[in-house]
Each structure stands twice: as structure tokens, then as C-alpha cells.
Short mmCIF file of the C-alpha atoms (twelve columns), coordinates in Angstrom:
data_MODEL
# 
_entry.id   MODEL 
# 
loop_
_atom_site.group_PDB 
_atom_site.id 
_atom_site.type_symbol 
_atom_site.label_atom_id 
_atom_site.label_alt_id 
_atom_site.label_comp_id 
_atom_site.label_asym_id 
_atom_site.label_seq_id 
_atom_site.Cartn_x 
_atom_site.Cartn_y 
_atom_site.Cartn_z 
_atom_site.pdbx_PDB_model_num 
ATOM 1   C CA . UNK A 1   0.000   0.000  0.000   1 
ATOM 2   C CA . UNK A 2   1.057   3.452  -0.755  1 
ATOM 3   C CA . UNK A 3   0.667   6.690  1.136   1 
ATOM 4   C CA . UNK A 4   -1.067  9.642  -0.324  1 
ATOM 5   C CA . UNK A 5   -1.363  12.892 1.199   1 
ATOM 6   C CA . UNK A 6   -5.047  14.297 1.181   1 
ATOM 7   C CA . UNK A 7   -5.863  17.874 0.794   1 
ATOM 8   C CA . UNK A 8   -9.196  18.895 1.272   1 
ATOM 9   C CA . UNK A 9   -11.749 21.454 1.731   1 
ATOM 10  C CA . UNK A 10  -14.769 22.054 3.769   1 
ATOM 11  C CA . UNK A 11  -17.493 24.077 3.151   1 
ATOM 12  C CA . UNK A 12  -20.444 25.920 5.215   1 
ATOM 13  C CA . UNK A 13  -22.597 28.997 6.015   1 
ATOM 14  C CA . UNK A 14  -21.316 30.512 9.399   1 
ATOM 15  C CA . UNK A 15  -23.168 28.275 11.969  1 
ATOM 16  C CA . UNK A 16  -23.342 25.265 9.994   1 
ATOM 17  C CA . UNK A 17  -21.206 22.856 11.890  1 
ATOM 18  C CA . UNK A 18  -17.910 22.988 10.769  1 
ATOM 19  C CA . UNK A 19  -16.030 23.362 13.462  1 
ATOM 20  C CA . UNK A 20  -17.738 19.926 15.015  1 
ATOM 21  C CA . UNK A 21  -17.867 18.368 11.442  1 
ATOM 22  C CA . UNK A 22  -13.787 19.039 10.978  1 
ATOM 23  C CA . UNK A 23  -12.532 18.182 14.772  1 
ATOM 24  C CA . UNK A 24  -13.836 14.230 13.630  1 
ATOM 25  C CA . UNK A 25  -12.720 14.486 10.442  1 
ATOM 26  C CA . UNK A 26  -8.799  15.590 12.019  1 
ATOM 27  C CA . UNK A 27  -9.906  13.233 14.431  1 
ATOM 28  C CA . UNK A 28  -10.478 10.138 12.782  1 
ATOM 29  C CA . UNK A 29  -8.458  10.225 9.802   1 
ATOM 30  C CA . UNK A 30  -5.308  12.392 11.484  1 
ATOM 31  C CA . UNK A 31  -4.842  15.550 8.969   1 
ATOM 32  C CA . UNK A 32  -3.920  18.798 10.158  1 
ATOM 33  C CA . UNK A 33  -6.735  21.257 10.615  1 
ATOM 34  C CA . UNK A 34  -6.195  24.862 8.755   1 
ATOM 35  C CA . UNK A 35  -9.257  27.227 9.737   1 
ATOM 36  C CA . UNK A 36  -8.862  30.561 7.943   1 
ATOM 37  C CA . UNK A 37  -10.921 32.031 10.567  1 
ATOM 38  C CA . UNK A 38  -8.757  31.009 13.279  1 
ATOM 39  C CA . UNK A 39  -5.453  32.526 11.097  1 
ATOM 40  C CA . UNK A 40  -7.603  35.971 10.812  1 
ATOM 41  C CA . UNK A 41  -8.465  36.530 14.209  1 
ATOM 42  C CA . UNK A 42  -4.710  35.559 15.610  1 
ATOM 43  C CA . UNK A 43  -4.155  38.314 12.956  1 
ATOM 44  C CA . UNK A 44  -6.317  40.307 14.425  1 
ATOM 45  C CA . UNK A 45  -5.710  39.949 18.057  1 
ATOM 46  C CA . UNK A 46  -1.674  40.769 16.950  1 
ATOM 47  C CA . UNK A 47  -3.024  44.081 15.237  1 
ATOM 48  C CA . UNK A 48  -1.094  43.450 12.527  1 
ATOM 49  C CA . UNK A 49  -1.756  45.441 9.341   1 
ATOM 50  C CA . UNK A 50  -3.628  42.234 7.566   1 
ATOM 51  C CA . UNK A 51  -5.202  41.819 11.285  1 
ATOM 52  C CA . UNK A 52  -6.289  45.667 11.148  1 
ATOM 53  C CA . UNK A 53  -7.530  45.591 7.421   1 
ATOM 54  C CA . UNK A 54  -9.707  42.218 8.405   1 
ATOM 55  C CA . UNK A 55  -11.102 43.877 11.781  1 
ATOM 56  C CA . UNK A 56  -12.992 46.272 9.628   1 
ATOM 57  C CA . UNK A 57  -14.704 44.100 7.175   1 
ATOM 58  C CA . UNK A 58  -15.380 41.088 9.997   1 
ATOM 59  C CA . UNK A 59  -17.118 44.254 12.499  1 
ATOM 60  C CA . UNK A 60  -19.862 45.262 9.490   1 
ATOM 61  C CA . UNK A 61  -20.755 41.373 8.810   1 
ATOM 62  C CA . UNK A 62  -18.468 40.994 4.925   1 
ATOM 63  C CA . UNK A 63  -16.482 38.898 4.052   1 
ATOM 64  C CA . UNK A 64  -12.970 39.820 3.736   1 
ATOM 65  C CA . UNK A 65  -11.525 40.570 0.760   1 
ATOM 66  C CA . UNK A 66  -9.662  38.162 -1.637  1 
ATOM 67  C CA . UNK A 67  -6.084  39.927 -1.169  1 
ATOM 68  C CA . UNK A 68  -5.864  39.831 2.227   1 
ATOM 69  C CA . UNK A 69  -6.722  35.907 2.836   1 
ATOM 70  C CA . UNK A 70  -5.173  34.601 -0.125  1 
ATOM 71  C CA . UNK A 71  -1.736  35.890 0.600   1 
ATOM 72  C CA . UNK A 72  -2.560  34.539 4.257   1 
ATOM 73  C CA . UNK A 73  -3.084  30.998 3.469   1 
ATOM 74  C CA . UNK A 74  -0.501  30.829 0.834   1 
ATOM 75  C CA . UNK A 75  1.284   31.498 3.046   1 
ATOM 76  C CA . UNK A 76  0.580   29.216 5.613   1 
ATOM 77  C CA . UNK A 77  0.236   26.222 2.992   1 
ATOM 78  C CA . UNK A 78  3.737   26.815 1.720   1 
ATOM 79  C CA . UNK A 79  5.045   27.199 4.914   1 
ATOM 80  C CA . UNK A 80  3.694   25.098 7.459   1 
ATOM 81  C CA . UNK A 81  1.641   22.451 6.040   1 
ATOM 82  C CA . UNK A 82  3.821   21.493 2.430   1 
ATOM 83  C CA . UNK A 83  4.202   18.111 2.958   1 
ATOM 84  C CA . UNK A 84  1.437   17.049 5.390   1 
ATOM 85  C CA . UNK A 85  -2.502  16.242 4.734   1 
ATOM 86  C CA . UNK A 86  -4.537  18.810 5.531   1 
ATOM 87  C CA . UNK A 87  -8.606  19.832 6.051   1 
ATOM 88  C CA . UNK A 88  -9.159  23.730 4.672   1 
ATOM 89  C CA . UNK A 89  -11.707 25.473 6.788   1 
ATOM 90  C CA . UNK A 90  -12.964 28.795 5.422   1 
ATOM 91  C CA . UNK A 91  -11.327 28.990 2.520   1 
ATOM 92  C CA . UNK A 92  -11.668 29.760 -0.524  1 
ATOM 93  C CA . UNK A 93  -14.580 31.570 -0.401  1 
ATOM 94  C CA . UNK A 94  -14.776 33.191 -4.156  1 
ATOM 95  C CA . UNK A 95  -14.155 31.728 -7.669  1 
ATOM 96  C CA . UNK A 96  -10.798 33.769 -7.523  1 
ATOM 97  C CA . UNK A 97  -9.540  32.342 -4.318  1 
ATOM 98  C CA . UNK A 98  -10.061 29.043 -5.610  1 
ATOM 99  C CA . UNK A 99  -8.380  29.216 -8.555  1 
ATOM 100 C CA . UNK A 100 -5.134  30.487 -6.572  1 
ATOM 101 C CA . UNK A 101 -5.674  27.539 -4.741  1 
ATOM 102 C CA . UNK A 102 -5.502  25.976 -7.821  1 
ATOM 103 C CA . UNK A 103 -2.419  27.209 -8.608  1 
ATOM 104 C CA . UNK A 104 -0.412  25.719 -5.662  1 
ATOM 105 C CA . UNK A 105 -1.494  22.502 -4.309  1 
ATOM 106 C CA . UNK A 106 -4.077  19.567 -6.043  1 
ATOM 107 C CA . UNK A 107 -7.860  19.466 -3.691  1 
ATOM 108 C CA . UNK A 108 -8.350  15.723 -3.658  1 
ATOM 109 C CA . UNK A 109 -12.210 16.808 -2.361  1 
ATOM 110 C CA . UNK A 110 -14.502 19.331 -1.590  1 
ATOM 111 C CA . UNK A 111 -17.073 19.236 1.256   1 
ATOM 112 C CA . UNK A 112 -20.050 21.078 1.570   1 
ATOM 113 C CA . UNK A 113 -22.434 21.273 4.453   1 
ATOM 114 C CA . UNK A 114 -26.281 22.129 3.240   1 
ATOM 115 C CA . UNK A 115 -27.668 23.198 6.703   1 
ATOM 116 C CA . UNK A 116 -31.254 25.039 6.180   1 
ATOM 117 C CA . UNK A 117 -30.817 28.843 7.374   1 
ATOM 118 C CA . UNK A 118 -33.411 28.719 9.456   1 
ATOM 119 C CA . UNK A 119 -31.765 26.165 11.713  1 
ATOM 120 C CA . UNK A 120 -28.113 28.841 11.346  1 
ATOM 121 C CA . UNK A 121 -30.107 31.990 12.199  1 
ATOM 122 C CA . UNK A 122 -31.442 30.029 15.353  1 
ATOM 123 C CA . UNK A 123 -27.833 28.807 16.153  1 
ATOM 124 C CA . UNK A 124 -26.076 32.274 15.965  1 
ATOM 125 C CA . UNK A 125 -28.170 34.390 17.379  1 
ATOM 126 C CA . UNK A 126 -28.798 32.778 20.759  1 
ATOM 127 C CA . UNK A 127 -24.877 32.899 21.241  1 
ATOM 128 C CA . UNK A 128 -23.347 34.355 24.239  1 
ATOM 129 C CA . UNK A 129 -19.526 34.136 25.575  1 
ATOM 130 C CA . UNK A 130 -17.826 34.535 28.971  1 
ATOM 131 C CA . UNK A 131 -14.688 37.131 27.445  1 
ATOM 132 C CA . UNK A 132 -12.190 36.227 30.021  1 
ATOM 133 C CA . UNK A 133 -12.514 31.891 29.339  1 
ATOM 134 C CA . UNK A 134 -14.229 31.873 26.230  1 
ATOM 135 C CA . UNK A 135 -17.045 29.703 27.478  1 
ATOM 136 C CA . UNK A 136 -19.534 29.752 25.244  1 
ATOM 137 C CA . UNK A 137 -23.602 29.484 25.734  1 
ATOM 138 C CA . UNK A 138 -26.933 29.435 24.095  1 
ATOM 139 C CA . UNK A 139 -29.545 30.377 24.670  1 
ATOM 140 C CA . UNK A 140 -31.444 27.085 23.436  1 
ATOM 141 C CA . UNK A 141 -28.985 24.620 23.226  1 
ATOM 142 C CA . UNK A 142 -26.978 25.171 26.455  1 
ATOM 143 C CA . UNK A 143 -28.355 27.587 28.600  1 
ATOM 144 C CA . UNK A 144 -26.559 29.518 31.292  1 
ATOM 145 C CA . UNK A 145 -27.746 28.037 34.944  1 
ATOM 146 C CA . UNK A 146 -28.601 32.020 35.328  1 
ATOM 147 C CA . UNK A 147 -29.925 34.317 32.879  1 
ATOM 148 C CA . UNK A 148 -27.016 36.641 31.137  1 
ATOM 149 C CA . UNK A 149 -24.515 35.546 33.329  1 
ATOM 150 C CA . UNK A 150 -21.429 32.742 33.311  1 
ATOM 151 C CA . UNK A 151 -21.607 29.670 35.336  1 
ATOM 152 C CA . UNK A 152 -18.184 29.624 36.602  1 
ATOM 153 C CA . UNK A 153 -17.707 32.963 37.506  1 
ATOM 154 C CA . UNK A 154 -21.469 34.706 37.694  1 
ATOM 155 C CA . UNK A 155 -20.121 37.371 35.199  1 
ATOM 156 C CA . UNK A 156 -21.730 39.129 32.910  1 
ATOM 157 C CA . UNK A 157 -22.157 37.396 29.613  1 
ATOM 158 C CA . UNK A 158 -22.067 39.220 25.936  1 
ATOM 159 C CA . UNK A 159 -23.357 38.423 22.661  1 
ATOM 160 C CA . UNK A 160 -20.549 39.151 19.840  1 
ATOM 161 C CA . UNK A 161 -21.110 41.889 17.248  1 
ATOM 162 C CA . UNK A 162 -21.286 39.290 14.450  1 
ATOM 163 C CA . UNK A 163 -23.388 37.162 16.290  1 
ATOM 164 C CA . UNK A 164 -26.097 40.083 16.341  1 
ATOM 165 C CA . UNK A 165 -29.399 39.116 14.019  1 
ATOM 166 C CA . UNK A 166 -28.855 42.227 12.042  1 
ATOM 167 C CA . UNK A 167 -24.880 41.058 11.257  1 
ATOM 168 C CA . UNK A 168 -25.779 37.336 11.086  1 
ATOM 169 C CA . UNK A 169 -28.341 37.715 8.444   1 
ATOM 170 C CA . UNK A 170 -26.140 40.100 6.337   1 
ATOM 171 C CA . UNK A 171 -23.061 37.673 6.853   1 
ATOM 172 C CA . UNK A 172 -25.548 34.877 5.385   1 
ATOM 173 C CA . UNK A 173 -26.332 37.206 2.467   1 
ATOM 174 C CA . UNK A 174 -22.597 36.896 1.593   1 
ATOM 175 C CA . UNK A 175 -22.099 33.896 2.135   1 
ATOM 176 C CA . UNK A 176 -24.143 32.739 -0.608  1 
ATOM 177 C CA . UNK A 177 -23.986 35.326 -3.115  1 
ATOM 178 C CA . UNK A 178 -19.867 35.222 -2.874  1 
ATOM 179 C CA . UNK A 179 -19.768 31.005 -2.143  1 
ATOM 180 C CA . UNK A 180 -22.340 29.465 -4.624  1 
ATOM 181 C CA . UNK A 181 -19.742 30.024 -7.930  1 
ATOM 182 C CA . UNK A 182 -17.346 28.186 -5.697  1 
ATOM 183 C CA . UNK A 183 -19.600 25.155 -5.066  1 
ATOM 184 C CA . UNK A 184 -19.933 25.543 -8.850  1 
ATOM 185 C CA . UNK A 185 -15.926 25.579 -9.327  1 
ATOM 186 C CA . UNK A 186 -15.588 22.362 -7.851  1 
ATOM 187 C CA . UNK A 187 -18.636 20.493 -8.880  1 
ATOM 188 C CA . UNK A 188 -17.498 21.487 -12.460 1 
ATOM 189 C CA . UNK A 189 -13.901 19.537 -11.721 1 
ATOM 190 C CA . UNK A 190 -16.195 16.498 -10.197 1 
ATOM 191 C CA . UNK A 191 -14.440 17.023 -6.581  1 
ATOM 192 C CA . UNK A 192 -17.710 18.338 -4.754  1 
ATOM 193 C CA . UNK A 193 -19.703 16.188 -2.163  1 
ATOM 194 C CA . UNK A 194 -22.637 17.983 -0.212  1 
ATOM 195 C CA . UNK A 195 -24.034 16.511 2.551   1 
ATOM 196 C CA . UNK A 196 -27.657 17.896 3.829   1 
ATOM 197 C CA . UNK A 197 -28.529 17.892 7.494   1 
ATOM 198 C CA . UNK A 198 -29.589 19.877 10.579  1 
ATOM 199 C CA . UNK A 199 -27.772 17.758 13.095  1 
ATOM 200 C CA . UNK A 200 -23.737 16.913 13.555  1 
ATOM 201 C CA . UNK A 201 -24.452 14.039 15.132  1 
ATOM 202 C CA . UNK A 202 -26.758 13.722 11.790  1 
ATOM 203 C CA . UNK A 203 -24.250 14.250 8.969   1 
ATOM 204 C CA . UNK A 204 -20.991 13.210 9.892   1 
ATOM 205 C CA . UNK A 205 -21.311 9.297  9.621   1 
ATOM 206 C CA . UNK A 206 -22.248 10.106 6.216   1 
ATOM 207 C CA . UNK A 207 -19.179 12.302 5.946   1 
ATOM 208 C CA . UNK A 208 -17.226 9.333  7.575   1 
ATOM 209 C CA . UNK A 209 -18.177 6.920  5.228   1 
ATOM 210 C CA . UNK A 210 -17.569 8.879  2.288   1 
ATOM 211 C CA . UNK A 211 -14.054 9.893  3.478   1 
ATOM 212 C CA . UNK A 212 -13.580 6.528  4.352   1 
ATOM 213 C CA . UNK A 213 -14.090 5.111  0.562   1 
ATOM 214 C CA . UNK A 214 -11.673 7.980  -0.415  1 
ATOM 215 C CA . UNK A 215 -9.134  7.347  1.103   1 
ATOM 216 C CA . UNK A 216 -8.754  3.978  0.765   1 
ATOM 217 C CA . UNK A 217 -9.488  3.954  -2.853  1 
ATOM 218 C CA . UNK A 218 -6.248  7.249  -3.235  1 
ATOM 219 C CA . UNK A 219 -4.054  4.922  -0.964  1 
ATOM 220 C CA . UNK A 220 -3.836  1.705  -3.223  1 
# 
């Protein structure tokens, strides 16, 4: 048997279970997990000038633009994460950062979570965190024991700007207008799978399967 290394993609709306979906993926099948999100905001947090320029777009719900994450993740791909497999998390999120993808490394597969938006909108918006841990709360899924406030601590607990209605909604907007060429980009090159759920705990043994009949058919 031969060893391959896998580079892949995974897709979703903001809310749509990624973050869970990804952590079994990197889990089960041991690949290195790159979230772009998680690159941006330790940009951010450093104030750097690609931090700053981010800051601004992330505050009024848009995406941010194509020059600034591109050069990012290039970066880090070229980098960090050459000559290991790897799960892509947030990126590329326009037909132009995907073909700059393109350009550097071969996508063995691209996954896309369909979650309905009514089930997102009543994910994100009944967020709260505790700043100082980062515990985070909702308010239907997993309630504080006491109204507003953290169960550790009993401090006051916040809702993020981009978790407001008013920012979700317009960060959905984006989403879709800027993402739906890219589903198109890869179902065109026959490397898109979409999986349709409401549920995690739904969706990933499907995911599971299918990554489990990939890789064994790319590593013999």
C-alpha cells in the first residue's frame, strides 16, 4: 500500500457545523486542521496590518476581501503544512480564491455542508460568551444556569457583534452570493460532495463513510 497525502476542503454557512464536522474528520483520519478564521483573528488579536484591514470588514458582517486571505493561506500552505494532509476550513470563499488555490497545491475533495438557514439563524443568534474563558452558551442549546450571566464565575455574559441578528443575516447574504460560484468551481472539476442535514451528530457518519471510501481507494 502506498501513502497519499489528502488535501481537502470544507465548506459551510457561518453556523453550519464545521467546526464539530472538521474536529472528527482531524480526528479520525489524522490531517492537520487549517481554519482561515482562526489565522484571521490571531491576525487580528496581533493588530497586525492584515489583522487591522480584516477587523474592519469582519465588524460590518463581509467577508474579507480576496487579497488579504489569499496571501494569508498561501502562506501558511507553503510554509507550514507542504508536505502534510490537511482539512481547509474557510477557505476559498470566491471563484478567484479558488483558482489560486488551484495554482499551488491539487484538492483531492470538496465538502459542503447544506444546513437550512433557518436552523443557522437560530444557532447564531442565541450565542453568548464569557470574554475572560471563552465559554460559550446558548440560549437554546446550552443555557446559562442564570440568565445573562457565566456559570463559573457569575459574570456578565455578551453576545458578539457578528453574532447580532442584524450582522448574522447580512453575513448569510454573503455567504451565498460570494460562495455558490465556488460550489460551482468544484462540482465542475467532479471534486464536490454535499451533505444535507440539521444535526452533527446527523451528517458526519455520512461524511465518515464517504471519506472513508476515499481514502482507501487514493491509498492503493
Amino acid at each position: 500500500m502506498t501513502s497519499k497525502l489528502m488535501k481537502m476542503i470544507i465548506m459551510g454557512p457561518p453556523g453550519s457545523g464545521k467546526g464539530t464536522i472538521s474536529s472528527r474528520i482531524v480526528r479520525d483520519f489524522g490531517l492537520k486542521y487549517i481554519a482561515c478564521g482562526d489565522l484571521l483573528r490571531h491576525e487580528i488579536e496581533a493588530k497586525t496590518v492584515i489583522g487591522l484591514k480584516a477587523k474592519q470588514f469582519i465588524d460590518h458582517g463581509n467577508l474579507v476581501p480576496d487579497e488579504v486571505t489569499t496571501g494569508l493561506i498561501q502562506n501558511e500552505l507553503k510554509s507550514k503544512y507542504f508536505s502534510c494532509s490537511w482539512l481547509l476550513d474557510g477557505f476559498p470563499r470566491t471563484v478567484k480564491q479558488a483558482d489560486s488555490l488551484t495554482k499551488i497545491v491539487t484538492i483531492d475533495t470538496a465538502i459542503n455542508l447544506d444546513v437550512p438557514e433557518e436552523e443557522i439563524l437560530t444557532r447564531l443568534t442565541g450565542r453568548m460568551v464569557h470574554i475572560a474563558s471563552g465559554r460559550i452558551y446558548h440560549n437554546t442549546y446550552n443555557p446559562p444556569k442564570r440568565a445573562g450571566l457565566d456559570d463559573v464565575t457569575g459574570e456578565k455574559l455578551v453576545v458578539r457583534n457578528d453574532d447580532e441578528p442584524d450582522v448574522v443575516k447580512k453575513r448569510l447574504k454573503s455567504y451565498y452570493e460570494q460562495t455558490a460560484p465556488v460550489l460551482n468551481y468544484y462540482r465542475n472539476r467532479n471534486l464536490l460532495i454535499e451533505f444535507q442535514g440539521t444535526r452533527s451528530d446527523e451528517i458526519y457518519p455520512r461524511v465518515k463513510k464517504y471519506l472513508q471510501q476515499l481514502f482507501e481507494s487514493r491509498h492503493n
